[in-house]
CSV table of C-alpha atoms and ligand atoms in Angstrom, one decimal:
chain,number,residue,atom,x,y,z
X,1,MET,CA,-13.3,2.9,7.2
X,2,GLN,CA,-13.7,2.5,3.6
X,3,CYS,CA,-12.6,4.3,0.5
X,4,CYS,CA,-14.5,4.3,-2.8
X,5,SER,CA,-17.6,3.9,-0.7
X,6,CYS,CA,-21.2,3.6,-2.0
X,7,ARG,CA,-20.3,1.7,-5.2
X,8,ASP,CA,-23.0,0.4,-7.3
X,9,ASP,CA,-22.6,-3.3,-8.1
X,10,GLU,CA,-22.1,-3.4,-11.8
X,11,SER,CA,-20.6,-6.4,-13.6
X,12,ILE,CA,-16.8,-6.5,-14.1
X,13,VAL,CA,-16.3,-4.0,-16.8
X,14,ASP,CA,-12.9,-2.9,-17.8
X,15,HIS,CA,-12.8,0.3,-15.9
X,16,ASN,CA,-9.3,0.2,-14.6
X,17,TYR,CA,-7.7,2.0,-17.5
X,18,ASP,CA,-4.7,-0.3,-17.4
X,19,ASP,CA,-2.8,1.6,-20.0
X,20,TYR,CA,-2.8,4.7,-17.8
X,21,ASN,CA,-0.2,5.0,-15.2
X,22,HIS,CA,-1.5,7.9,-13.2
X,23,SER,CA,1.2,9.9,-14.9
X,24,ASN,CA,0.5,13.4,-15.7
X,25,ASN,CA,1.9,13.4,-19.2
X,26,ASN,CA,-0.5,13.8,-22.0
X,27,ASN,CA,0.7,10.8,-23.9
X,28,ASN,CA,-1.9,8.2,-23.0
X,29,SER,CA,0.1,5.2,-24.3
X,30,ASN,CA,3.0,5.1,-22.0
X,31,ASN,CA,5.7,2.8,-23.3
X,32,SER,CA,8.3,4.4,-21.2
X,33,THR,CA,10.9,2.2,-19.5
X,34,ASP,CA,12.3,5.3,-17.9
X,35,PHE,CA,11.1,4.7,-14.4
X,36,LYS,CA,12.5,3.3,-11.2
X,37,VAL,CA,10.7,1.3,-8.5
X,38,THR,CA,12.6,0.1,-5.5
X,39,PRO,CA,11.6,-0.1,-1.8
X,40,TRP,CA,13.4,3.2,-1.3
X,41,GLU,CA,12.9,5.1,-4.5
X,42,VAL,CA,10.0,5.5,-6.9
X,43,GLU,CA,10.7,7.7,-9.8
X,44,GLY,CA,9.5,8.5,-13.3
X,45,ASP,CA,6.5,7.6,-15.3
X,46,ILE,CA,5.6,4.1,-14.0
X,47,ASN,CA,4.4,1.6,-16.6
X,48,TYR,CA,2.6,-1.0,-14.4
X,49,GLY,CA,2.3,-3.5,-17.2
X,50,LYS,CA,6.1,-3.4,-17.7
X,51,LEU,CA,6.6,-3.8,-13.9
X,52,ILE,CA,4.6,-7.0,-14.0
X,53,GLU,CA,7.1,-8.3,-16.6
X,54,LYS,CA,10.1,-6.9,-14.9
X,55,PHE,CA,9.3,-8.3,-11.5
X,56,GLY,CA,7.8,-11.5,-12.8
X,57,THR,CA,4.4,-11.1,-11.0
X,58,GLN,CA,1.0,-12.1,-12.3
X,59,PRO,CA,-1.7,-9.7,-13.4
X,60,ILE,CA,-5.1,-9.8,-11.6
X,61,THR,CA,-7.3,-11.3,-14.2
X,62,PRO,CA,-11.1,-11.2,-14.6
X,63,GLU,CA,-11.1,-15.0,-13.7
X,64,LEU,CA,-9.4,-14.2,-10.4
X,65,LEU,CA,-11.8,-11.4,-9.7
X,66,GLN,CA,-14.7,-13.9,-10.3
X,67,LYS,CA,-13.1,-16.3,-7.9
X,68,ILE,CA,-13.0,-13.6,-5.2
X,69,GLU,CA,-16.6,-12.7,-6.0
X,70,SER,CA,-17.7,-16.3,-5.6
X,71,MET,CA,-16.1,-16.4,-2.2
X,72,THR,CA,-17.0,-13.0,-0.8
X,73,GLY,CA,-20.1,-12.1,-2.8
X,74,GLU,CA,-18.5,-8.9,-4.1
X,75,ILE,CA,-15.5,-7.3,-5.6
X,76,HIS,CA,-13.8,-4.6,-3.7
X,77,PRO,CA,-13.6,-1.3,-5.6
X,78,LEU,CA,-9.9,-1.2,-5.4
X,79,LEU,CA,-9.7,-4.6,-7.1
X,80,LYS,CA,-12.4,-3.7,-9.6
X,81,LEU,CA,-10.8,-0.4,-10.5
X,82,GLY,CA,-7.4,-2.1,-11.0
X,83,TYR,CA,-5.7,-0.3,-8.2
X,84,PHE,CA,-4.6,-3.7,-6.9
X,85,PHE,CA,-3.3,-5.0,-10.3
X,86,SER,CA,-0.8,-7.7,-9.7
X,87,HIS,CA,-0.1,-10.6,-7.4
X,88,ARG,CA,1.8,-13.7,-6.6
X,89,ASP,CA,-0.1,-16.8,-5.4
X,90,PHE,CA,-3.2,-14.8,-4.4
X,91,ASP,CA,-5.2,-17.5,-6.2
X,92,TRP,CA,-3.4,-20.2,-4.2
X,93,ILE,CA,-4.3,-18.4,-0.9
X,94,LEU,CA,-7.9,-18.3,-2.0
X,95,ASP,CA,-7.8,-22.0,-2.7
X,96,LYS,CA,-6.3,-22.7,0.7
X,97,LYS,CA,-9.0,-20.6,2.3
X,98,SER,CA,-11.8,-22.4,0.4
X,99,LYS,CA,-10.4,-25.7,1.7
X,100,GLY,CA,-10.6,-24.4,5.2
X,101,GLU,CA,-7.0,-23.4,5.8
X,102,SER,CA,-6.8,-19.9,7.3
X,103,PHE,CA,-4.2,-17.4,6.2
X,104,TYR,CA,-2.4,-14.5,8.0
X,105,LEU,CA,-2.1,-11.1,6.6
X,106,TYR,CA,1.2,-9.2,6.9
X,107,THR,CA,1.8,-5.5,6.0
X,108,GLY,CA,3.9,-2.6,7.3
X,109,ARG,CA,5.2,0.8,7.4
X,110,GLY,CA,8.7,2.5,7.5
X,111,PRO,CA,8.0,5.3,10.0
X,112,SER,CA,10.1,8.0,8.4
X,113,GLY,CA,7.4,10.7,8.6
X,114,MET,CA,3.7,11.3,9.1
X,115,VAL,CA,1.2,9.1,7.2
X,116,HIS,CA,-0.4,10.4,4.0
X,117,MET,CA,-3.4,9.1,2.2
X,118,GLY,CA,-1.3,7.0,-0.2
X,119,HIS,CA,-0.1,4.9,2.7
X,120,LEU,CA,-3.7,4.4,3.8
X,121,MET,CA,-4.7,2.6,0.6
X,122,PRO,CA,-3.0,-0.8,1.2
X,123,TRP,CA,-4.1,-0.6,4.9
X,124,ILE,CA,-7.7,0.1,4.1
X,125,PHE,CA,-7.7,-2.9,1.8
X,126,THR,CA,-5.9,-5.0,4.4
X,127,LYS,CA,-8.6,-4.2,6.9
X,128,TYR,CA,-11.2,-5.3,4.3
X,129,LEU,CA,-9.4,-8.6,3.8
X,130,GLN,CA,-9.1,-9.1,7.5
X,131,ASP,CA,-12.9,-8.6,7.9
X,132,LYS,CA,-13.8,-10.8,4.9
X,133,PHE,CA,-11.5,-13.7,5.6
X,134,ASP,CA,-11.3,-13.3,9.4
X,135,SER,CA,-7.5,-13.2,9.2
X,136,LYS,CA,-4.9,-12.5,11.8
X,137,LEU,CA,-2.7,-9.6,10.9
X,138,LEU,CA,1.0,-8.8,11.6
X,139,PHE,CA,1.9,-5.2,11.1
X,140,GLN,CA,5.6,-4.4,11.0
X,141,LEU,CA,7.2,-1.0,11.7
X,142,THR,CA,10.7,-0.9,10.2
X,143,ASP,CA,12.2,1.9,12.3
X,144,ASP,CA,15.6,0.3,11.8
X,145,GLU,CA,15.3,0.4,8.0
X,146,LYS,CA,14.4,4.1,8.0
X,147,PHE,CA,17.3,4.8,10.4
X,148,LEU,CA,19.8,3.0,8.3
X,149,TYR,CA,18.5,4.4,5.0
X,150,GLY,CA,18.2,8.1,5.9
X,151,GLN,CA,21.7,9.6,6.5
X,152,ASP,CA,20.4,12.4,8.7
X,153,ARG,CA,17.6,10.5,10.6
X,154,THR,CA,18.0,10.1,14.3
X,155,MET,CA,16.4,7.3,16.4
X,156,LYS,CA,14.7,10.0,18.5
X,157,GLU,CA,12.8,11.4,15.5
X,158,LEU,CA,11.9,7.9,14.3
X,159,GLU,CA,10.5,7.1,17.8
X,160,ARG,CA,8.2,10.0,17.5
X,161,TYR,CA,7.0,9.0,14.0
X,162,THR,CA,6.6,5.4,15.1
X,163,TYR,CA,4.2,6.5,17.8
X,164,GLU,CA,2.3,8.8,15.4
X,165,ASN,CA,2.1,6.1,12.7
X,166,ILE,CA,0.8,3.5,15.3
X,167,LEU,CA,-2.1,5.9,15.9
X,168,ASP,CA,-2.8,5.9,12.1
X,169,ILE,CA,-2.6,2.1,11.9
X,170,ILE,CA,-5.1,1.7,14.8
X,171,ALA,CA,-7.3,4.4,13.3
X,172,ILE,CA,-7.8,2.2,10.2
X,173,GLY,CA,-10.1,0.0,12.4
X,174,PHE,CA,-8.2,-3.3,12.4
X,175,ASN,CA,-9.7,-5.9,14.7
X,176,PRO,CA,-7.8,-5.5,18.0
X,177,LYS,CA,-8.1,-9.2,18.9
X,178,ARG,CA,-6.6,-10.2,15.5
X,179,THR,CA,-3.9,-7.6,14.9
X,180,LYS,CA,-0.5,-7.3,16.3
X,181,ILE,CA,2.0,-4.5,15.6
X,182,LEU,CA,5.8,-5.2,15.8
X,183,VAL,CA,8.2,-2.3,16.0
X,184,ASN,CA,11.5,-3.7,14.9
X,185,THR,CA,13.8,-2.1,17.5
X,186,LYS,CA,11.3,-3.1,20.3
X,187,HIS,CA,10.3,-6.6,19.2
X,188,ILE,CA,13.4,-7.8,17.5
X,189,LYS,CA,13.7,-10.9,19.8
X,190,TYR,CA,10.7,-12.3,18.1
X,191,LEU,CA,12.1,-11.6,14.6
X,192,TYR,CA,15.8,-12.3,15.0
X,193,PRO,CA,15.7,-16.1,15.2
X,194,ILE,CA,13.8,-16.2,11.9
X,195,ALA,CA,15.9,-13.4,10.3
X,196,ILE,CA,19.2,-15.2,10.9
X,197,GLU,CA,17.8,-18.3,9.2
X,198,VAL,CA,16.8,-16.2,6.2
X,199,ALA,CA,20.1,-14.3,6.2
X,200,LYS,CA,22.2,-17.5,6.2
X,201,ARG,CA,20.5,-18.5,3.0
X,202,ILE,CA,21.0,-15.3,1.0
X,203,THR,CA,24.3,-14.4,-0.6
X,204,PHE,CA,25.5,-10.8,-1.0
X,205,SER,CA,25.4,-11.4,-4.8
X,206,THR,CA,21.7,-12.2,-4.6
X,207,ALA,CA,21.0,-9.2,-2.3
X,208,ARG,CA,22.9,-6.9,-4.6
X,209,ALA,CA,21.0,-8.1,-7.7
X,210,VAL,CA,17.6,-7.8,-6.0
X,211,PHE,CA,18.1,-4.6,-4.1
X,212,GLY,CA,20.7,-2.8,-6.2
X,213,PHE,CA,23.2,-2.5,-3.3
X,214,SER,CA,26.6,-1.1,-4.1
X,215,ASN,CA,30.0,-0.7,-2.5
X,216,SER,CA,28.8,2.5,-0.9
X,217,THR,CA,25.7,1.0,0.7
X,218,ASN,CA,26.1,0.9,4.5
X,219,ILE,CA,26.3,-2.7,5.8
X,220,GLY,CA,23.2,-2.1,8.0
X,221,MET,CA,21.1,-1.8,4.9
X,222,ILE,CA,22.7,-4.8,3.3
X,223,GLY,CA,21.8,-6.8,6.4
X,224,PHE,CA,18.3,-5.4,6.8
X,225,PRO,CA,16.1,-7.4,4.3
X,226,PRO,CA,15.9,-10.6,6.4
X,227,ILE,CA,14.3,-8.5,9.2
X,228,GLN,CA,11.5,-7.5,6.8
X,229,ALA,CA,11.2,-11.2,5.6
X,230,ALA,CA,10.9,-12.5,9.1
X,231,PRO,CA,7.1,-11.7,9.6
X,232,CYS,CA,6.4,-13.9,6.6
X,233,PHE,CA,7.3,-16.9,8.7
X,234,LEU,CA,6.4,-15.7,12.2
X,235,PRO,CA,2.8,-16.9,11.8
X,236,SER,CA,4.1,-20.5,11.3
X,237,VAL,CA,6.1,-20.1,14.5
X,238,ILE,CA,3.1,-18.7,16.4
X,239,GLU,CA,0.8,-21.4,15.2
X,240,GLY,CA,3.3,-24.2,15.4
X,241,LYS,CA,2.5,-25.3,11.8
X,242,ASN,CA,3.0,-24.1,8.3
X,243,VAL,CA,0.7,-21.1,7.7
X,244,PRO,CA,0.0,-19.3,4.4
X,245,VAL,CA,0.6,-15.5,4.5
X,246,LEU,CA,-0.7,-12.8,2.2
X,247,ILE,CA,1.0,-9.4,1.9
X,248,PRO,CA,-1.0,-6.5,0.6
X,249,ALA,CA,1.3,-3.5,-0.3
X,250,ALA,CA,2.2,-1.3,-3.1
X,251,ILE,CA,4.5,-2.9,-5.6
X,252,ASP,CA,7.6,-1.0,-4.4
X,253,GLN,CA,8.0,-3.6,-1.6
X,254,ASP,CA,8.2,-6.5,-4.0
X,255,PRO,CA,12.0,-7.0,-4.0
X,256,TYR,CA,11.7,-8.1,-0.4
X,257,TRP,CA,9.2,-10.8,-1.3
X,258,ARG,CA,11.1,-12.0,-4.3
X,259,MET,CA,14.1,-12.6,-2.0
X,260,THR,CA,11.9,-14.3,0.7
X,261,ARG,CA,10.1,-16.5,-1.7
X,262,ASP,CA,13.4,-17.7,-3.0
X,263,ILE,CA,14.4,-19.3,0.3
X,264,ALA,CA,11.0,-20.1,1.8
X,265,GLU,CA,10.8,-23.7,0.8
X,266,ARG,CA,14.4,-24.3,1.8
X,267,MET,CA,13.2,-23.3,5.3
X,268,ASN,CA,10.2,-25.6,5.0
X,269,TYR,CA,7.7,-22.7,4.9
X,270,TYR,CA,5.1,-21.7,2.3
X,271,LYS,CA,6.2,-19.0,0.0
X,272,PRO,CA,4.5,-15.7,1.1
X,273,ALA,CA,1.8,-14.6,-1.4
X,274,GLN,CA,1.3,-11.0,-2.4
X,275,ILE,CA,-1.2,-8.6,-3.8
X,276,HIS,CA,0.3,-5.5,-5.2
X,277,SER,CA,-1.2,-2.0,-5.7
X,278,LYS,CA,-0.3,0.9,-7.8
X,279,PHE,CA,0.7,4.2,-6.2
X,280,LEU,CA,-1.7,7.0,-5.3
X,281,PRO,CA,-0.3,9.9,-7.2
X,282,GLY,CA,0.9,13.0,-5.5
X,283,LEU,CA,-0.9,16.3,-6.3
X,284,GLY,CA,2.1,17.6,-8.2
X,285,MET,CA,3.3,17.2,-11.7
X,286,LEU,CA,4.6,13.6,-11.6
X,287,GLY,CA,5.1,10.7,-9.3
X,288,LYS,CA,3.7,8.9,-6.3
X,289,MET,CA,2.3,10.6,-3.2
X,290,SER,CA,5.4,11.0,-1.0
X,291,SER,CA,6.2,12.4,2.4
X,292,SER,CA,9.3,13.9,0.8
X,293,LYS,CA,7.1,16.3,-1.2
X,294,PRO,CA,4.7,17.4,1.6
X,295,GLU,CA,3.1,20.1,-0.4
X,296,THR,CA,1.7,17.5,-2.8
X,297,ALA,CA,0.6,14.9,-0.2
X,298,ILE,CA,-2.5,15.0,2.1
X,299,PHE,CA,-1.5,13.9,5.6
X,300,THR,CA,-3.9,12.3,8.1
X,301,THR,CA,-3.0,15.2,10.4
X,302,ASP,CA,-3.4,18.1,8.0
X,303,GLU,CA,-5.8,20.9,9.1
X,304,PRO,CA,-8.8,21.5,6.7
X,305,GLU,CA,-7.3,24.9,5.5
X,306,VAL,CA,-4.1,23.0,4.6
X,307,VAL,CA,-6.0,20.4,2.7
X,308,ASP,CA,-7.8,23.3,0.8
X,309,LYS,CA,-4.5,24.9,0.0
X,310,LYS,CA,-2.8,21.8,-1.3
X,311,VAL,CA,-5.8,20.8,-3.4
X,312,SER,CA,-6.2,24.3,-4.9
X,313,ALA,CA,-2.5,24.3,-5.8
X,314,ALA,CA,-2.8,20.8,-7.4
X,315,PHE,CA,-1.6,20.0,-10.9
X,316,THR,CA,-4.4,18.9,-13.2
X,317,GLY,CA,-4.9,17.6,-16.6
X,318,GLY,CA,-6.5,20.9,-17.6
X,319,GLN,CA,-5.8,23.3,-20.5
X,320,PRO,CA,-4.0,26.7,-19.9
X,321,THR,CA,-7.3,28.7,-20.3
X,322,VAL,CA,-11.0,28.1,-19.7
X,323,ALA,CA,-11.8,28.8,-23.3
X,324,LEU,CA,-9.3,26.2,-24.5
X,325,GLN,CA,-10.6,23.7,-22.0
X,326,ARG,CA,-14.2,24.2,-23.3
X,327,GLN,CA,-13.0,23.9,-26.8
X,328,LEU,CA,-10.5,21.0,-26.5
X,329,GLY,CA,-11.4,19.2,-23.4
X,330,ALA,CA,-8.9,18.2,-20.7
X,331,ASN,CA,-7.0,15.0,-19.8
X,332,ALA,CA,-8.7,13.2,-16.9
X,333,LEU,CA,-6.4,10.2,-17.0
X,334,GLY,CA,-3.3,12.5,-16.6
X,335,CYS,CA,-4.8,14.4,-13.7
X,336,PRO,CA,-3.9,13.4,-10.1
X,337,VAL,CA,-7.2,15.1,-8.8
X,338,PHE,CA,-9.2,12.7,-11.0
X,339,TRP,CA,-7.4,9.6,-9.7
X,340,TYR,CA,-7.6,10.8,-6.1
X,341,LEU,CA,-11.4,11.2,-6.5
X,342,ARG,CA,-11.7,7.9,-8.3
X,343,TYR,CA,-9.9,5.8,-5.7
X,344,PHE,CA,-11.2,7.6,-2.6
X,345,PHE,CA,-14.3,9.6,-3.0
X,346,ASP,CA,-16.3,9.0,-6.2
X,347,THR,CA,-18.4,6.1,-7.0
X,348,GLU,CA,-17.4,4.3,-10.2
X,349,LYS,CA,-20.4,5.8,-12.0
X,350,GLN,CA,-19.6,9.3,-10.8
X,351,SER,CA,-16.0,8.8,-11.8
X,352,ASP,CA,-16.7,7.5,-15.3
X,353,GLU,CA,-19.1,10.5,-15.8
X,354,ARG,CA,-16.5,12.9,-14.5
X,355,MET,CA,-14.0,11.6,-17.0
X,356,LEU,CA,-16.4,12.0,-19.9
X,357,ARG,CA,-17.4,15.5,-18.9
X,358,CYS,CA,-13.7,16.4,-18.3
X,359,ASN,CA,-12.4,15.1,-21.6
X,360,SER,CA,-15.2,16.7,-23.6
X,361,GLY,CA,-14.6,20.2,-22.0
X,362,ASN,CA,-17.8,20.2,-20.0
X,363,LEU,CA,-16.1,20.2,-16.7
X,364,LEU,CA,-13.5,22.7,-15.4
X,365,CYS,CA,-10.7,21.9,-13.0
X,366,GLY,CA,-12.1,24.1,-10.2
X,367,GLU,CA,-15.1,21.9,-9.9
X,368,CYS,CA,-13.0,18.7,-9.4
X,369,LYS,CA,-10.7,20.5,-7.0
X,370,SER,CA,-13.7,21.6,-5.0
X,371,ASP,CA,-15.1,18.0,-5.0
X,372,LEU,CA,-11.8,16.7,-3.8
X,373,SER,CA,-11.6,19.2,-0.9
X,374,LYS,CA,-15.2,18.4,0.0
X,375,GLY,CA,-14.3,14.7,0.2
X,376,ALA,CA,-10.9,14.9,1.8
X,377,LYS,CA,-11.7,17.4,4.6
X,378,PRO,CA,-14.4,15.4,6.4
X,379,PHE,CA,-12.4,12.2,5.8
X,380,ILE,CA,-9.4,13.7,7.6
X,381,VAL,CA,-11.5,15.2,10.3
X,382,GLU,CA,-13.0,11.8,11.1
X,383,PHE,CA,-9.7,10.1,10.8
X,384,LYS,CA,-8.2,12.5,13.3
X,385,LYS,CA,-10.9,11.6,15.8
X,386,ARG,CA,-10.0,7.9,15.4
X,387,ARG,CA,-6.3,8.7,15.9
X,388,GLU,CA,-7.2,10.4,19.2
X,389,ARG,CA,-9.2,7.4,20.4
X,390,ALA,CA,-6.3,5.1,19.3
X,391,LYS,CA,-4.2,6.6,22.0
X,392,ASP,CA,-6.1,4.7,24.7
X,393,VAL,CA,-5.7,1.3,23.1
X,394,ILE,CA,-2.1,1.1,21.8
X,395,ASP,CA,-1.1,-1.6,24.3
X,396,LYS,CA,-3.8,-3.9,23.0
X,397,PHE,CA,-2.2,-3.9,19.6
X,398,MET,CA,1.4,-4.4,20.5
X,399,TYR,CA,3.0,-7.8,19.9
X,400,ASP,CA,3.9,-9.8,23.0
X,401,GLU,CA,4.7,-13.3,24.2
X,402,GLU,CA,1.3,-14.7,23.4
X,403,PRO,CA,0.2,-12.5,20.6
X,404,PHE,CA,-3.2,-14.0,19.8
X,405,ALA,CA,-4.1,-15.6,23.1
X,406,THR,CA,-7.8,-15.1,23.8
I,1,TYM,P1,6.5,2.6,3.5
I,1,TYM,O1,6.4,3.2,4.8
I,1,TYM,O2,7.4,3.2,2.4
I,1,TYM,O3,5.1,2.4,2.9
I,1,TYM,C1,4.0,1.9,3.7
I,1,TYM,C2,3.0,1.2,2.7
I,1,TYM,O4,2.4,2.2,1.8
I,1,TYM,C3,2.7,1.8,0.5
I,1,TYM,N1,2.9,3.1,-0.2
I,1,TYM,C4,2.0,3.6,-1.0
I,1,TYM,N2,0.8,3.1,-1.5
I,1,TYM,C5,0.1,3.8,-2.4
I,1,TYM,N3,0.5,5.0,-2.8
I,1,TYM,C6,1.6,5.6,-2.4
I,1,TYM,N4,1.9,6.8,-2.8
I,1,TYM,C7,2.4,4.9,-1.5
I,1,TYM,N5,3.6,5.1,-0.9
I,1,TYM,C8,3.8,4.0,-0.1
I,1,TYM,C9,3.9,0.9,0.5
I,1,TYM,O5,4.0,0.0,-0.5
I,1,TYM,C10,3.7,0.2,1.8
I,1,TYM,O6,2.7,-0.9,1.6
I,1,TYM,N6,9.7,-1.3,4.2
I,1,TYM,C11,8.3,-0.8,4.3
I,1,TYM,C12,7.7,-1.2,5.6
I,1,TYM,C13,7.2,-2.7,5.7
I,1,TYM,C14,6.2,-3.3,4.9
I,1,TYM,C15,6.2,-4.6,5.3
I,1,TYM,C16,5.4,-2.7,3.9
I,1,TYM,C17,7.7,-3.6,6.5
I,1,TYM,N7,7.1,-4.8,6.3
I,1,TYM,C18,5.2,-5.5,4.7
I,1,TYM,C19,4.5,-3.6,3.3
I,1,TYM,C20,4.4,-5.0,3.7
I,1,TYM,C21,8.2,0.7,4.1
I,1,TYM,O7,9.1,1.4,4.3
I,1,TYM,O8,6.9,1.0,3.7
C-alpha cells in the first residue's frame, strides 16, 4: 500500500510549500497564532513553522533528507513533499542504524470511531519505514484514553471500534512477524510496570503544563499519559537491552513525547525519537480531517457513492463563478481537494502542473473533484478487500508473552 505512488525521481526541490498550512483561507502567508494543537483538539489555521518553535522540535532539513537518501536510495514522497516536516532525533536514529543498531517503530490509534484517510497517512509511512529499515513495530490502541476523554463514550462502543480499527491497521500491510498490536485494556499487564515507573517521575504540575489539564479534568485523564509513554520503553524490556525507538505520527501527539523524553534518561532508557507529520485537511472549510465531521472525511469503509457525494460537496479554493475563475484563477494551496490529490493520488509533477493550471484559471474545480473521486474510490474498494482478509489473521498481530518469537 502506498500513497503518492508513481513518483518521478527528481532532485530535492522545494516543493513542500512550507508557508502553506493546508488552510483554506486566501491569505497565503499565515502568521496566525490563533490555532490549537493538543492530542485531543486541533483547531484553527495551523502554522506548522510556529508549531516547530512552540513545541521545540527540529525541522526536516535538506541535509537530513540527503542522509535518508544515502541510506535508502530514495526519498519517500511524504518526506519530499514536506508532509513529514518536523522531528526529534530522527538523525540520531539514522546514525544508530548506520552503525548497525536496530530501532523499533511505535505508533498508535485512539479507537473513537472508524478510520479515515488522514489516519492512514502516518501508518502508510510507518509501513514504509518498517520495510526499509526492517524494524519491529509496536502499535498501541488507546481505548482507555478515548473512554476517559469522551464523556458519552461507552466501553462497548469502543470495543467495536477497536475491532474495526485493528482491521484497518492490518490492512495497511505491516509485516505480521514484526508487528504487534497492544490494546490498552487487554494488554495492560505488559504496560503497567513501565507506566508506573514513568508516572512516579512526573509531577501534576508538569502534566498540567504539558497537557493543559485543569481542575475539571477527570483524574483518569490526568493519570493516562504514562500508559501512552510505556511502549516507548517496552522494546528495551522485550530485547533486554536499551533499544532506540522512532515514533511516526502527526504532530498532535507530541506532548506525550515531550513528557516521555523528559524522564527517559532518568529511567536509563534512550529518549524516544519522533518524526511528525502535518494533518490531512478535511474536505470542509477549515481544519484537519476528523471523525467528528464525518461529512468532510473519507472513511476506509465508505461506499463509492458516499465518496462521490463527499467529494462533490467539498470546499475548494475556487471562485464563485466559472467566469471569475477563468479570469482570476483559483487558490490551489487553499484547497483541500488539491492537498488530498497531492498527498495521495497525484505524482509530484502532476500536482505541480495542477497548481499552475488552477492558479491561472485554466482548471475548474469540477475536474479536480472528479480526479479525486477517481483516485479515492478504487483506493477504498481495494482497502476494504484488505480489511476483509485481515479478519483471518488478527491473532497473529496481537501482543503476547513472546511478542517477536520466531
Ligand atoms: P488518533 O486516533 O487521534 O490518531 C491516530 C494517528 O493519526 C494521526 N492523525 C492524523 N494524521 C493526519 N491527518 C489527520 N487529519 C489526522 N488525524 C489524526 C495522529 O497523529 C495519530 O498518529 N493517543 C493517540 C493514539 C496513540 C498514538 C501512539 C498515536 C497511542 N500511542 C503513538 C501515535 C503514536 C490517538 O488518539 O491517536
